Coordinates of C-alpha atoms in Angstrom, one line a residue:
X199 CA 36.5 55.3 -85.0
X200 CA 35.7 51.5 -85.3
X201 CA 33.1 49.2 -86.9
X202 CA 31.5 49.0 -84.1
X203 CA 31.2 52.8 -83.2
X204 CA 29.8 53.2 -86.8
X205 CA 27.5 50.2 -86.2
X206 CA 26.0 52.2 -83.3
X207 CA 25.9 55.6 -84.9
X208 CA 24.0 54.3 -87.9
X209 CA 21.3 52.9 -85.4
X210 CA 20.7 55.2 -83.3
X211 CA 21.0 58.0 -85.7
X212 CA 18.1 56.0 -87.1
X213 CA 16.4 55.8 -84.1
X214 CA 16.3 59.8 -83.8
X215 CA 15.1 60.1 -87.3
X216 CA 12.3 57.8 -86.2
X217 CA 11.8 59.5 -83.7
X218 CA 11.5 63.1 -85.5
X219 CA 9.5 61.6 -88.4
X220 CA 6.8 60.4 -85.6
X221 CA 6.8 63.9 -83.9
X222 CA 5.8 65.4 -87.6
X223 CA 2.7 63.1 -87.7
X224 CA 2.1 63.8 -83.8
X225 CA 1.9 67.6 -84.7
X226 CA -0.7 67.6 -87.2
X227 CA -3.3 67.1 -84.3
X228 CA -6.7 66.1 -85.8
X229 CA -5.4 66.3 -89.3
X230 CA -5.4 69.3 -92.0
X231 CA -9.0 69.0 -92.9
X232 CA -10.1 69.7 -89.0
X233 CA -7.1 72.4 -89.2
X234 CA -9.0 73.6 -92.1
X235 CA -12.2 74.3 -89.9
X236 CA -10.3 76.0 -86.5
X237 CA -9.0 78.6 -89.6
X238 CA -12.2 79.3 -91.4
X239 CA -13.1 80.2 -87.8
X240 CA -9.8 83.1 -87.4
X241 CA -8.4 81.2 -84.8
X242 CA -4.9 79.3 -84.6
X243 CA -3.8 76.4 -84.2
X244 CA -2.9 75.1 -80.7
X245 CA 0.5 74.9 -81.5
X246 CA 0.7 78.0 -83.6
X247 CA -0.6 80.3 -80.7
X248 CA 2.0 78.8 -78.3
X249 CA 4.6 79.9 -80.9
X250 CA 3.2 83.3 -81.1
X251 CA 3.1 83.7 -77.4
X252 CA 6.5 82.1 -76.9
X253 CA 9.9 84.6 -76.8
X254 CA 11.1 84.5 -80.1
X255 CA 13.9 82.3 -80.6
X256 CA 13.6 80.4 -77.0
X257 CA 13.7 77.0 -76.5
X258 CA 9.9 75.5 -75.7
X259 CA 10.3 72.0 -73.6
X260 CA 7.7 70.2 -74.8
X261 CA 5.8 67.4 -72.1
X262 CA 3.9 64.8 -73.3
X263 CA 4.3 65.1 -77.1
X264 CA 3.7 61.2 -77.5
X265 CA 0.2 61.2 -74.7
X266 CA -2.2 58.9 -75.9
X267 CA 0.2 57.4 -78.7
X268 CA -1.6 54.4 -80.1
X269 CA -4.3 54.2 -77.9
X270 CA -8.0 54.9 -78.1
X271 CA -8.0 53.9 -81.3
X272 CA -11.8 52.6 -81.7
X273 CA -12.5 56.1 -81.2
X274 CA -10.0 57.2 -83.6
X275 CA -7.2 58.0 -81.7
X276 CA -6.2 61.0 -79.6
X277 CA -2.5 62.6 -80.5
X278 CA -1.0 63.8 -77.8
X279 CA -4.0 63.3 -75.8
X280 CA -5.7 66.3 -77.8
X281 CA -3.4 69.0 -75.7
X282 CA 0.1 70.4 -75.9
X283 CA 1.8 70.9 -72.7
X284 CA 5.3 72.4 -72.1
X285 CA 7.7 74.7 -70.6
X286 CA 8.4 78.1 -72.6
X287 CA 9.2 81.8 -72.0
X288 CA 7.2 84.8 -72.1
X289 CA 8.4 88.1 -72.0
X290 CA 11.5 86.4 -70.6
X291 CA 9.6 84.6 -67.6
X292 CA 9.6 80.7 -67.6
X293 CA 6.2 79.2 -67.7
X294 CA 4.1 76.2 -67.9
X295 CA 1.8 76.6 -70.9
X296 CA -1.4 74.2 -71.6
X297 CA -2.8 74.4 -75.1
X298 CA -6.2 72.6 -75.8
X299 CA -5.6 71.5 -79.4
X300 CA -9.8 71.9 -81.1
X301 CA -8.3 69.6 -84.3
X302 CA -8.5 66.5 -82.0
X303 CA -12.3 65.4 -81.2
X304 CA -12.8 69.5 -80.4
X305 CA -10.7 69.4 -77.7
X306 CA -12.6 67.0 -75.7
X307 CA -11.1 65.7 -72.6
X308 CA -10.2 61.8 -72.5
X309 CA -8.6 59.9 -69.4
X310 CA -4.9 60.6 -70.7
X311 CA -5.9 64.1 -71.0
X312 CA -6.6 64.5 -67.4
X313 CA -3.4 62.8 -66.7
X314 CA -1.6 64.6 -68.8
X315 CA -3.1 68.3 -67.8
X316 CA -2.5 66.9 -63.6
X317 CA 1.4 66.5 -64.6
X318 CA 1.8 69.8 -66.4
X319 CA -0.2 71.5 -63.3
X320 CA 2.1 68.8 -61.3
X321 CA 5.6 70.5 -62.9
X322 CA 3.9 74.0 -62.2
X323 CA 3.3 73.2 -58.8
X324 CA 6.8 71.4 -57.9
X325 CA 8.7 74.7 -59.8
X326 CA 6.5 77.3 -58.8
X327 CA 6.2 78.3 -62.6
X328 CA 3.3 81.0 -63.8
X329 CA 1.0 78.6 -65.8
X330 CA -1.1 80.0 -69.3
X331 CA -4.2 78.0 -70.4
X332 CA -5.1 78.2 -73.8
X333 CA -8.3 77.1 -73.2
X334 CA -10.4 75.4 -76.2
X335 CA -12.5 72.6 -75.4
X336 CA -15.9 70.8 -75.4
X337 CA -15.3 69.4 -72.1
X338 CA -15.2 65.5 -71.1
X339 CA -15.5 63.2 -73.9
X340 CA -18.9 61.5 -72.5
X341 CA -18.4 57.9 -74.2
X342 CA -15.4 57.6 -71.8
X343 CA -16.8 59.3 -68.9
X344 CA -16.6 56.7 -66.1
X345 CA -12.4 57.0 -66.7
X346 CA -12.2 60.4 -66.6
X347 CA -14.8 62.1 -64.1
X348 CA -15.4 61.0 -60.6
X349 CA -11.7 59.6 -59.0
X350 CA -9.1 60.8 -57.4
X351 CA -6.7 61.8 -59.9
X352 CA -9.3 62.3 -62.6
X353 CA -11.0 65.9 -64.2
X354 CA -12.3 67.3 -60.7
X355 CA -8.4 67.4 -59.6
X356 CA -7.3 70.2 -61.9
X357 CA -9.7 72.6 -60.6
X358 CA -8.7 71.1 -56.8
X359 CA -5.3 72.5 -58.1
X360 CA -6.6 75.5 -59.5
X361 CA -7.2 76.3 -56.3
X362 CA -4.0 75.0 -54.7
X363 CA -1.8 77.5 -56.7
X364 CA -3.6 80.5 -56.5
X365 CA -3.7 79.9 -52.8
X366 CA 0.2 79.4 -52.5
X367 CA 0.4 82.7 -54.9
X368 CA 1.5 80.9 -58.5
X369 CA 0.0 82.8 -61.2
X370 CA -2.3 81.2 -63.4
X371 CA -3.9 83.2 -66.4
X372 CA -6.3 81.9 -69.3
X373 CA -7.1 82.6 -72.5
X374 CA -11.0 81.3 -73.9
X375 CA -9.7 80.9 -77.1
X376 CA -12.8 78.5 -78.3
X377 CA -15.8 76.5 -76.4
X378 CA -15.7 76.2 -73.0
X379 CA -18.3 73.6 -71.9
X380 CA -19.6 72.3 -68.2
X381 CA -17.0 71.7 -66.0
X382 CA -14.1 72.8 -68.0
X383 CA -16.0 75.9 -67.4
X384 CA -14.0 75.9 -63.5
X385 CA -10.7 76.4 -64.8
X386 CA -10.2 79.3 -66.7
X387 CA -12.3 81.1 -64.5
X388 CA -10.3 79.8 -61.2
X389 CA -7.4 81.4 -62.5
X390 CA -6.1 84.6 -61.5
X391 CA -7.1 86.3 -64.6
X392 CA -9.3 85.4 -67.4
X393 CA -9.6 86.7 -71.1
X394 CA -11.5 85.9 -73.8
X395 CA -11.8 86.2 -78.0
X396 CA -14.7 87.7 -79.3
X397 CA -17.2 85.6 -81.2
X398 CA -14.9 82.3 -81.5
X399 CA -14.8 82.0 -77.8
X400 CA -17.4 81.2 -75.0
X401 CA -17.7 79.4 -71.7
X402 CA -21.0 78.4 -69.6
X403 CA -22.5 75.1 -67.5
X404 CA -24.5 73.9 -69.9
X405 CA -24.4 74.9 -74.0
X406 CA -28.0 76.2 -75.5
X407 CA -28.8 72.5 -76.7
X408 CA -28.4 71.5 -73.0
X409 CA -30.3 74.1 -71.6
X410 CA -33.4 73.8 -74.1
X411 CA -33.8 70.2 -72.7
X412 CA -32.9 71.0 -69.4
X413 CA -35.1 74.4 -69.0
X414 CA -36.9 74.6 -71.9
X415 CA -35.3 78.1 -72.7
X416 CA -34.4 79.1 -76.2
X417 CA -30.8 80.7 -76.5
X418 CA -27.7 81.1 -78.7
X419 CA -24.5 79.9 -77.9
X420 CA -22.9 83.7 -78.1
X421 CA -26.0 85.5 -75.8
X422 CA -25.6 82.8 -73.3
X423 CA -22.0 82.8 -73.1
X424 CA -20.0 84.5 -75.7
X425 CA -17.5 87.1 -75.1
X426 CA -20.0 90.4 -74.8
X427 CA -21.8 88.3 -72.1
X428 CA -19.2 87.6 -69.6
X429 CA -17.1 90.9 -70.5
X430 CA -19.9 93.3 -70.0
X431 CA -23.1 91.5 -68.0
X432 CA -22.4 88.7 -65.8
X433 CA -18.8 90.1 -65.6
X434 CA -16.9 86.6 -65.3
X435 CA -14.3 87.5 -67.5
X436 CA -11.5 90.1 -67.2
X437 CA -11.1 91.4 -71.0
X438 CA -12.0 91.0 -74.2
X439 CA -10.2 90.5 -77.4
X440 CA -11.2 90.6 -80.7
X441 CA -8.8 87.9 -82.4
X442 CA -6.6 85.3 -81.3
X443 CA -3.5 87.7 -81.5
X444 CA -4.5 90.3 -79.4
X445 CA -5.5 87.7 -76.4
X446 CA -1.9 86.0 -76.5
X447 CA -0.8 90.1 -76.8
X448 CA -2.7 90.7 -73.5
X449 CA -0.9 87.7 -72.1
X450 CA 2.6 88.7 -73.2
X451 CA 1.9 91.9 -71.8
X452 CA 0.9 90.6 -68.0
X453 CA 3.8 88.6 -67.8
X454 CA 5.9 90.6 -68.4
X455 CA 4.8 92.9 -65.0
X456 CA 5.2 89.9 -62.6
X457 CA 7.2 90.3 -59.8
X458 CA 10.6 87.7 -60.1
X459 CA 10.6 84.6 -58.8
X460 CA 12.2 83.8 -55.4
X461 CA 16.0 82.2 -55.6
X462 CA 16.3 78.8 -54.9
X463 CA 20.5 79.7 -54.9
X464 CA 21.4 76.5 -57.1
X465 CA 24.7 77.2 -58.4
X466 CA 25.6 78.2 -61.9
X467 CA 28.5 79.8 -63.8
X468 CA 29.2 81.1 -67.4
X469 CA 28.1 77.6 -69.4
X470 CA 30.7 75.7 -71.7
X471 CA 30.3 73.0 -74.3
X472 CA 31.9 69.9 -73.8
X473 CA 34.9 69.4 -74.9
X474 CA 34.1 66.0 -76.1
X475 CA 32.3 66.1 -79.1
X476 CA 28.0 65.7 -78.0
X477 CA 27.9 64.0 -81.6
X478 CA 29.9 61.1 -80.6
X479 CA 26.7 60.3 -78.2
X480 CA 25.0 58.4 -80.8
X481 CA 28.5 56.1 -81.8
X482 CA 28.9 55.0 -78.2
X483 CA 25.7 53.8 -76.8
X484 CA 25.1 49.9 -78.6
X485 CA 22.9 48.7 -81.1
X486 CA 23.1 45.7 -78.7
X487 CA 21.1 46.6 -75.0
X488 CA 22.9 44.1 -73.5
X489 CA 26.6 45.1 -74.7
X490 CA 28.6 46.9 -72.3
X491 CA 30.5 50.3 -72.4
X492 CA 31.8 53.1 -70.6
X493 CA 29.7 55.6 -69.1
X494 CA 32.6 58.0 -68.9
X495 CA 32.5 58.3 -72.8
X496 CA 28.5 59.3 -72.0
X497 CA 28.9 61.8 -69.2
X498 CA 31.9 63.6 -70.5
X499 CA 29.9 64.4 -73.7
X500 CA 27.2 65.8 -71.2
X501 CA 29.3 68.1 -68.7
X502 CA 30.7 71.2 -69.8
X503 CA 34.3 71.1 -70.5
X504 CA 34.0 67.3 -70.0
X505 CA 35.0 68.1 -66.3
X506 CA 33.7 65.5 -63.9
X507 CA 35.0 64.6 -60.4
X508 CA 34.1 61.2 -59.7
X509 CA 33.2 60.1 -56.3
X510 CA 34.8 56.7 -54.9
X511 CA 36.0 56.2 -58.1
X512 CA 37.6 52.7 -56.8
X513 CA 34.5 51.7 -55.1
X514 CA 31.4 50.4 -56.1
X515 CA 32.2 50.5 -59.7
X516 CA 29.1 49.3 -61.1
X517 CA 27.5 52.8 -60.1
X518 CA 29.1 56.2 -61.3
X519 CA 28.6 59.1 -59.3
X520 CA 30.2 62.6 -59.4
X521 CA 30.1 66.2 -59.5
X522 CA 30.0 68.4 -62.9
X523 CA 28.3 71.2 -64.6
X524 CA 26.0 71.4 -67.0
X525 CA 25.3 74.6 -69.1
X526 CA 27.2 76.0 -66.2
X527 CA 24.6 74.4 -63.4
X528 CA 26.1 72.5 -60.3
X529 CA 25.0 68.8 -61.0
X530 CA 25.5 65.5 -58.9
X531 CA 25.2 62.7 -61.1
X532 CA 24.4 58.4 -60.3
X533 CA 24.9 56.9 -63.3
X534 CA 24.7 53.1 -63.9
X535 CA 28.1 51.8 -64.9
X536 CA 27.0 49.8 -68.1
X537 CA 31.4 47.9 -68.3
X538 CA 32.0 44.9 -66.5
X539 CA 34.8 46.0 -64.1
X540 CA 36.6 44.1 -61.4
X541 CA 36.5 45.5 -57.7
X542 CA 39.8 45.6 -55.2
X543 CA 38.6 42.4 -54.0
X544 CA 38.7 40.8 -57.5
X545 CA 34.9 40.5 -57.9
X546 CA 33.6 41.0 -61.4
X547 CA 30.7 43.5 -61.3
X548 CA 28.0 43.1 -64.7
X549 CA 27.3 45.9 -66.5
X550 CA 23.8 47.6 -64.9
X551 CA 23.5 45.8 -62.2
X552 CA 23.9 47.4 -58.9
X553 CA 25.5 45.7 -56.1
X554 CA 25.7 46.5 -52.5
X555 CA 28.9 48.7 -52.0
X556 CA 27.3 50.2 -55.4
X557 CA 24.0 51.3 -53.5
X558 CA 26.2 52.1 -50.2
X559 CA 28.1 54.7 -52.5
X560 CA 24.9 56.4 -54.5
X561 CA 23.4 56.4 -51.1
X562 CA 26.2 58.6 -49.6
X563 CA 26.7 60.6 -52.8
X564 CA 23.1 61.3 -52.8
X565 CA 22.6 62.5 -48.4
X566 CA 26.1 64.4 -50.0
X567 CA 24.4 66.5 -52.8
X568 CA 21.5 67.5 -50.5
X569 CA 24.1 68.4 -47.8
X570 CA 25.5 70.6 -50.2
X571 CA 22.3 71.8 -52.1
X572 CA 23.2 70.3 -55.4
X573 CA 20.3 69.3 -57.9
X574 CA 20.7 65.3 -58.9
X575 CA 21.1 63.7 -62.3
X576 CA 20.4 60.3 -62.9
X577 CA 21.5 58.7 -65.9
X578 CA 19.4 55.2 -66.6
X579 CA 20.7 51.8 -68.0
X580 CA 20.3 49.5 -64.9
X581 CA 18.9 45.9 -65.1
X582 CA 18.4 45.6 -61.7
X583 CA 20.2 45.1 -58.4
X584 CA 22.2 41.9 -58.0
X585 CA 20.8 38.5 -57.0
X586 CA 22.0 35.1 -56.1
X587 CA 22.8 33.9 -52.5
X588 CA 26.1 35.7 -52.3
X589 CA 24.3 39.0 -52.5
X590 CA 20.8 38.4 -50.2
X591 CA 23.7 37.1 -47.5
X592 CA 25.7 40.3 -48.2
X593 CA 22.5 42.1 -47.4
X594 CA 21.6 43.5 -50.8
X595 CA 18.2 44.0 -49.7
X596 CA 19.4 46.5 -47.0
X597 CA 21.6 48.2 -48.8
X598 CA 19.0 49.0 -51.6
X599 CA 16.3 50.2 -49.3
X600 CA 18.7 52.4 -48.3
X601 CA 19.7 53.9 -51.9
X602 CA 15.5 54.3 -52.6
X603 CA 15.2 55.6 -48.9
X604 CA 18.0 58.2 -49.9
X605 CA 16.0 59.3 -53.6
X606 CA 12.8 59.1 -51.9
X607 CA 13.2 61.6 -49.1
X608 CA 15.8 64.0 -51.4
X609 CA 14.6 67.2 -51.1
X610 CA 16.9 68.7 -53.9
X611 CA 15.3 68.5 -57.3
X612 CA 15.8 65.3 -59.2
X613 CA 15.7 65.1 -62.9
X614 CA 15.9 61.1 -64.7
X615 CA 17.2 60.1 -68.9
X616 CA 16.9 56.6 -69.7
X617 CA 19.2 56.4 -71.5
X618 CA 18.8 52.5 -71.6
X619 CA 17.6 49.7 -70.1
X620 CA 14.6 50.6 -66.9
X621 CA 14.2 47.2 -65.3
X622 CA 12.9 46.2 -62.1
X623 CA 13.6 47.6 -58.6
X624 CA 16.4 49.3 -60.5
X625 CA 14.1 52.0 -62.0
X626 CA 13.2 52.9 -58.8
X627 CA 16.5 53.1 -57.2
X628 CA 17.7 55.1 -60.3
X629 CA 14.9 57.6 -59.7
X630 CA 12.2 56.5 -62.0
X631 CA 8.6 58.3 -62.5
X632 CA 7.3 57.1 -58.8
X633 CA 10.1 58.9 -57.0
X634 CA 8.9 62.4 -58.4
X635 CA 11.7 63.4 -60.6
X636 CA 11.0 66.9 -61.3
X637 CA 11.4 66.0 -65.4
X638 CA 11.8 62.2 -67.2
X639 CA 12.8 61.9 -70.3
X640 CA 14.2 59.2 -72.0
X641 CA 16.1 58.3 -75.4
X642 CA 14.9 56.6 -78.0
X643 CA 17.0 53.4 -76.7
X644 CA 15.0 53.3 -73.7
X645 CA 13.4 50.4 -72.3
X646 CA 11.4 50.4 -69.4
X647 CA 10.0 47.2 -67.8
X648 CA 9.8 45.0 -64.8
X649 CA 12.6 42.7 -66.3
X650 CA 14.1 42.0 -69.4
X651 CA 12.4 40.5 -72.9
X652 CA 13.9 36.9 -72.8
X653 CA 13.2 36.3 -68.9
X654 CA 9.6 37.6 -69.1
X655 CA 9.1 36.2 -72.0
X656 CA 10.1 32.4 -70.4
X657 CA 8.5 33.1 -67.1
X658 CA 5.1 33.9 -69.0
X659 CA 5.6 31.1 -71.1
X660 CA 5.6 28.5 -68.6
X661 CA 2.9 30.2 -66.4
X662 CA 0.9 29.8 -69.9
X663 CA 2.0 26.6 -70.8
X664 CA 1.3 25.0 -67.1
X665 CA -2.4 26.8 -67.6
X666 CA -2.9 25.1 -71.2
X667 CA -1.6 21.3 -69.7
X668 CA -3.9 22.5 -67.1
X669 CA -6.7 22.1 -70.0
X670 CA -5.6 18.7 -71.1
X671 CA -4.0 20.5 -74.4
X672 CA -0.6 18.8 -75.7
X673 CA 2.1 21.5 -76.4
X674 CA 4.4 20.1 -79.1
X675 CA 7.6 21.8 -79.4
X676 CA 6.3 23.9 -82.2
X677 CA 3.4 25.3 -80.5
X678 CA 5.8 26.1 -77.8
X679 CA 8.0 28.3 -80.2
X680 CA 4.8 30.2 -81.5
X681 CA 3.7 31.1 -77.9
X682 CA 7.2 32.1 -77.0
X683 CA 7.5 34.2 -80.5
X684 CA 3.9 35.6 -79.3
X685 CA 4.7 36.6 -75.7
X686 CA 8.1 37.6 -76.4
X687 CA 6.8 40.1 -79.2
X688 CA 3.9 41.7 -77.0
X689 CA 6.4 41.8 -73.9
X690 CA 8.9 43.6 -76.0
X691 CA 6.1 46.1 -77.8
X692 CA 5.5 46.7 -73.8
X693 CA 9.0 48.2 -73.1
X694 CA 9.3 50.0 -76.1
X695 CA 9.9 53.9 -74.8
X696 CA 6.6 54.8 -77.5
X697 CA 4.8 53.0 -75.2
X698 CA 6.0 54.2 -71.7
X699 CA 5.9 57.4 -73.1
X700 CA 1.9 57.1 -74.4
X701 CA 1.3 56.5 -70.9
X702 CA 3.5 59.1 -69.4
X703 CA 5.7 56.8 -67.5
X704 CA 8.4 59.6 -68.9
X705 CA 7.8 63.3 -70.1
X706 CA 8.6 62.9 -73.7
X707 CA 11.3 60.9 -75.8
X708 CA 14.1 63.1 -76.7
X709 CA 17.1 63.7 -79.3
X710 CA 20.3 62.6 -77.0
X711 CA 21.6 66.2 -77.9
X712 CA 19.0 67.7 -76.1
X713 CA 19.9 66.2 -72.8
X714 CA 21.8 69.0 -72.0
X715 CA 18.7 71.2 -73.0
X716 CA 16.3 69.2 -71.0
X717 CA 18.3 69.3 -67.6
X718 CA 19.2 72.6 -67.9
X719 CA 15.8 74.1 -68.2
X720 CA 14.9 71.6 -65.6
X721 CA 17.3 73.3 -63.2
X722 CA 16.1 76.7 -64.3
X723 CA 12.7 76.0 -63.4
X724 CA 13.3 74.4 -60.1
X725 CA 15.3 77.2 -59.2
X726 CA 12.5 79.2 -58.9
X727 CA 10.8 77.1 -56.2
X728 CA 13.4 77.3 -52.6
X729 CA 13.9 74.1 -51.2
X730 CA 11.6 74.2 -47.5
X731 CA 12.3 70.7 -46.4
X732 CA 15.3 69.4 -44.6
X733 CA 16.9 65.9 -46.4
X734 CA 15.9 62.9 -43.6
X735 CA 16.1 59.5 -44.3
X736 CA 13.7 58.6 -41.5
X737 CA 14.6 54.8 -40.2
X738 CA 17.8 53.4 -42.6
X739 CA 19.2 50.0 -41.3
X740 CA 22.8 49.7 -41.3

């Protein structure tokens, strides 16, 4: 080991502490005092009934830990975007599982909530996975209504997919576990099955405040729509529990009578560690995002036995592409080649930057895997394709519509790490969040943004500049530093993975040791969904 390896595994061993340390303060929710309430009530925590309902000693894939991270903060924030969403096993069954947490603001519903809840029920959809709602919320958080009720993709969607799934036979069970309030009301009760805890939960239109200025009627909360109510009178729930134990019991116990899942037929053997040592991971990969390296020295710490056979290994080198396992699934990987190398025509290829005969090759490898019915793996550090008059005369244009052509219309299921840099029309060649990977998650190296710090940040300063001359203002060489120190600092605080994370641009921000985790229980999941489509690239120039 060198300097420079130790260099590297200092950072980014610091990074992942970082990263953990944030996690801890993301799973207090709303803070021990307003944990302190939810247990004077009997009830458990969000996260502590998913780890009661959970198989014991099974691995839980969170989504969307970071939701919400640093925004909303006039209202006091929102961790996680006041729900925990993830992929988890019950009575051996995989399964989407969608937690209200009551600690932050009582569960009530913000825009990144909705977004959030859509890409868990997204996931469920894509996979086919049996989804459990713990259900525990006062409904749409009114000072932000305008964001979250009436669009598209907003509140009224979930219950459009509540409908969705049950009609293409995906289970969907819920658990009123707390308050149930107006039109949160729809979802547990468009489920397949609905439960609910005596006493600490309830659901109806319109709460007994509500309905005294609305009707003028006088009623309690429980006698208009507590567990006794809808269990044994209006009959629109299914049982009734008396504690948060026994409803996750009742849970455990249906799941564990569902039929199996259909086969999609991916391939998988007996897994194997790689023979590389998966520690090294955090030694290889720079302090430095521009520095180069060998992505070889990455992949072979991610495939088991460290068995990889490359694809055109002598062409299009700026692009790595090739067939492995991992945890004994059939994988084709496109990895972004971050060395400078030098092609058989003596051309020097930059690190991250893909180049025609690079697309050409991915494209191929890609029409190759779906041929083949072999689920994709894209491993992200590209700064973009390659520019200059050399390349738009060598038709670089063509030949990266046809790589984004080929991940567009793949019918296999994709699954994306950033490991690195996410920049430009690169992302989306590399199978970023708009080319429906089935899971995104990316290190805590990432960054993800239309172009890199120091170009944005000198293209923004002399659009700002020619608007301040614009004014009559002078700029003197030190006002031109502070603006540039300004930009550059809010560019960079843009491309931060926190921040494309808060926004769910990726699923979560992960360990690089669980990148084996995260794509094998991708694979697992999409294996329960059979592919229906046929791969066709529709209209490719060549």
């Amino acid at each position: 080991m060198n300097i420079e390896f130790n260099k590297n595994e200092d950072v980014n061993k610091q990074l992942v502490y970082e990263l953990k340390t944030r996690l801890k303060k993301i799973y207090l929710g709303g803070g021990e005092k307003n944990a302190a309430k939810q247990k004077e009530k009997g009830k458990l925590l969000a996260r502590e009934r998913i780890a009661y309902l959970i198989d014991k000693d099974t691995d839980f894939l969170e989504v969307g830990a970071f939701t919400a991270d640093g925004m909303y903060a006039e209202q006091g924030g929102c961790p996680s975007a006041g729900v925990v969403c993830g992929i988890g096993y019950v009575s051996g069954r995989q399964c989407m599982i969608v937690a209200n947490d009551a600690t932050v603001k009582a569960g009530a519903w913000f825009p990144m909530t909705a977004k959030k809840n859509l890409r868990a029920q997204e996931i469920a959809m894509e996979n086919r996975l049996p989804v459990i709602y713990l259900v525990d919320s006062a409904g749409v958080y009114l000072p932000m209504q305008d964001e979250i009720f009436p669009d598209k993709e907003h509140f009224g969607r979930m219950f459009r997919n509540n409908a969705i799934m049950s009609s293409e036979g995906i289970v969907q069970i819920s658990a009123i576990m707390g308050a149930c309030v107006a039109g949160g009301a729809y979802l547990p009760i468009m489920s397949d099955e609905a439960m609910i805890v005596d006493k600490t939960g309830s659901v109806f239109l319109a709460g007994s405040y509500l309905v005294k200025s609305a009707i003028g009627e006088e009623v309690d909360n429980e006698t208009l729509g507590g567990a006794t109510t809808h269990c044994e009178i209006s009959g629109v729930t299914d049982y009734k529990h008396p504690n948060d134990q026994a409803c996750l019991d009742s849970i455990r116990n249906i799941m564990s009578m569902l039929g199996a899942p259909q086969n999609a037929g991916f391939d998988r053997i007996k897994p194997a560690k790689p023979k590389e040592n998966e520690e090294e991971l955090y030694g290889i990969l720079p302090e430095n995002r521009d520095k180069p390296y060998e992505i070889m020295e990455i992949i072979n710490r991610l495939v088991d036995q460290s068995e990889f056979e490359e694809y055109k290994k002598g062409y299009g080198q700026s692009i790595v592409c090739g067939l492995g396992r991992i945890d004994g699934w059939a994988v084709g990987i496109v990895a972004n080649q971050r060395k400078v190398v030098k092609s058989k025509k003596g051309e020097m290829q930059f690190g991250g930057v893909i180049y025609s005969d690079s697309a050409d090759k991915a494209t191929r490898f890609i029409m190759n895997c779906n041929q083949k019915k072999i689920p994709l793996v894209f491993l992200q550090d590209v700064t973009g394709f390659m520019v200059g008059s050399r390349s738009e005369h060598g038709g670089i244009i063509k030949d990266g519509a046809k790589m984004v052509n080929a991940v567009a219309n793949s019918v296999v299921p994709k699954f994306t790490i950033v490991l690195g840099n996410s920049y430009g029309a690169g992302n989306y060649a590399m199978c970023g969040k708009a080319y429906d990977p089935r899971l995104i998650y990316a290190w805590p190296t990432a960054k993800i943004a239309v172009m890199g710090g120091s170009q944005a940040a000198k293209t923004l300063l002399q659009i700002q500049e020619a608007s301040l001359k614009a004014k009559g203002e002078v700029i003197t060489p030190e006002k031109e530093a502070e603006l540039l120190k300004e930009i550059t600092d809010r560019y960079d605080s843009q491309t931060t993975p926190y921040y494309a994370a808060s926004r769910l641009w990726v699923d979560g921000i992960i360990d690089p040791l669980e990148t084996r985790k995260v794509i094998s229980m991708g694979i697992e999941a999409a294996n329960q969904s059979p592919i229906t489509k046929k791969f066709n690239v529709g209209v490719i120039q060549t």
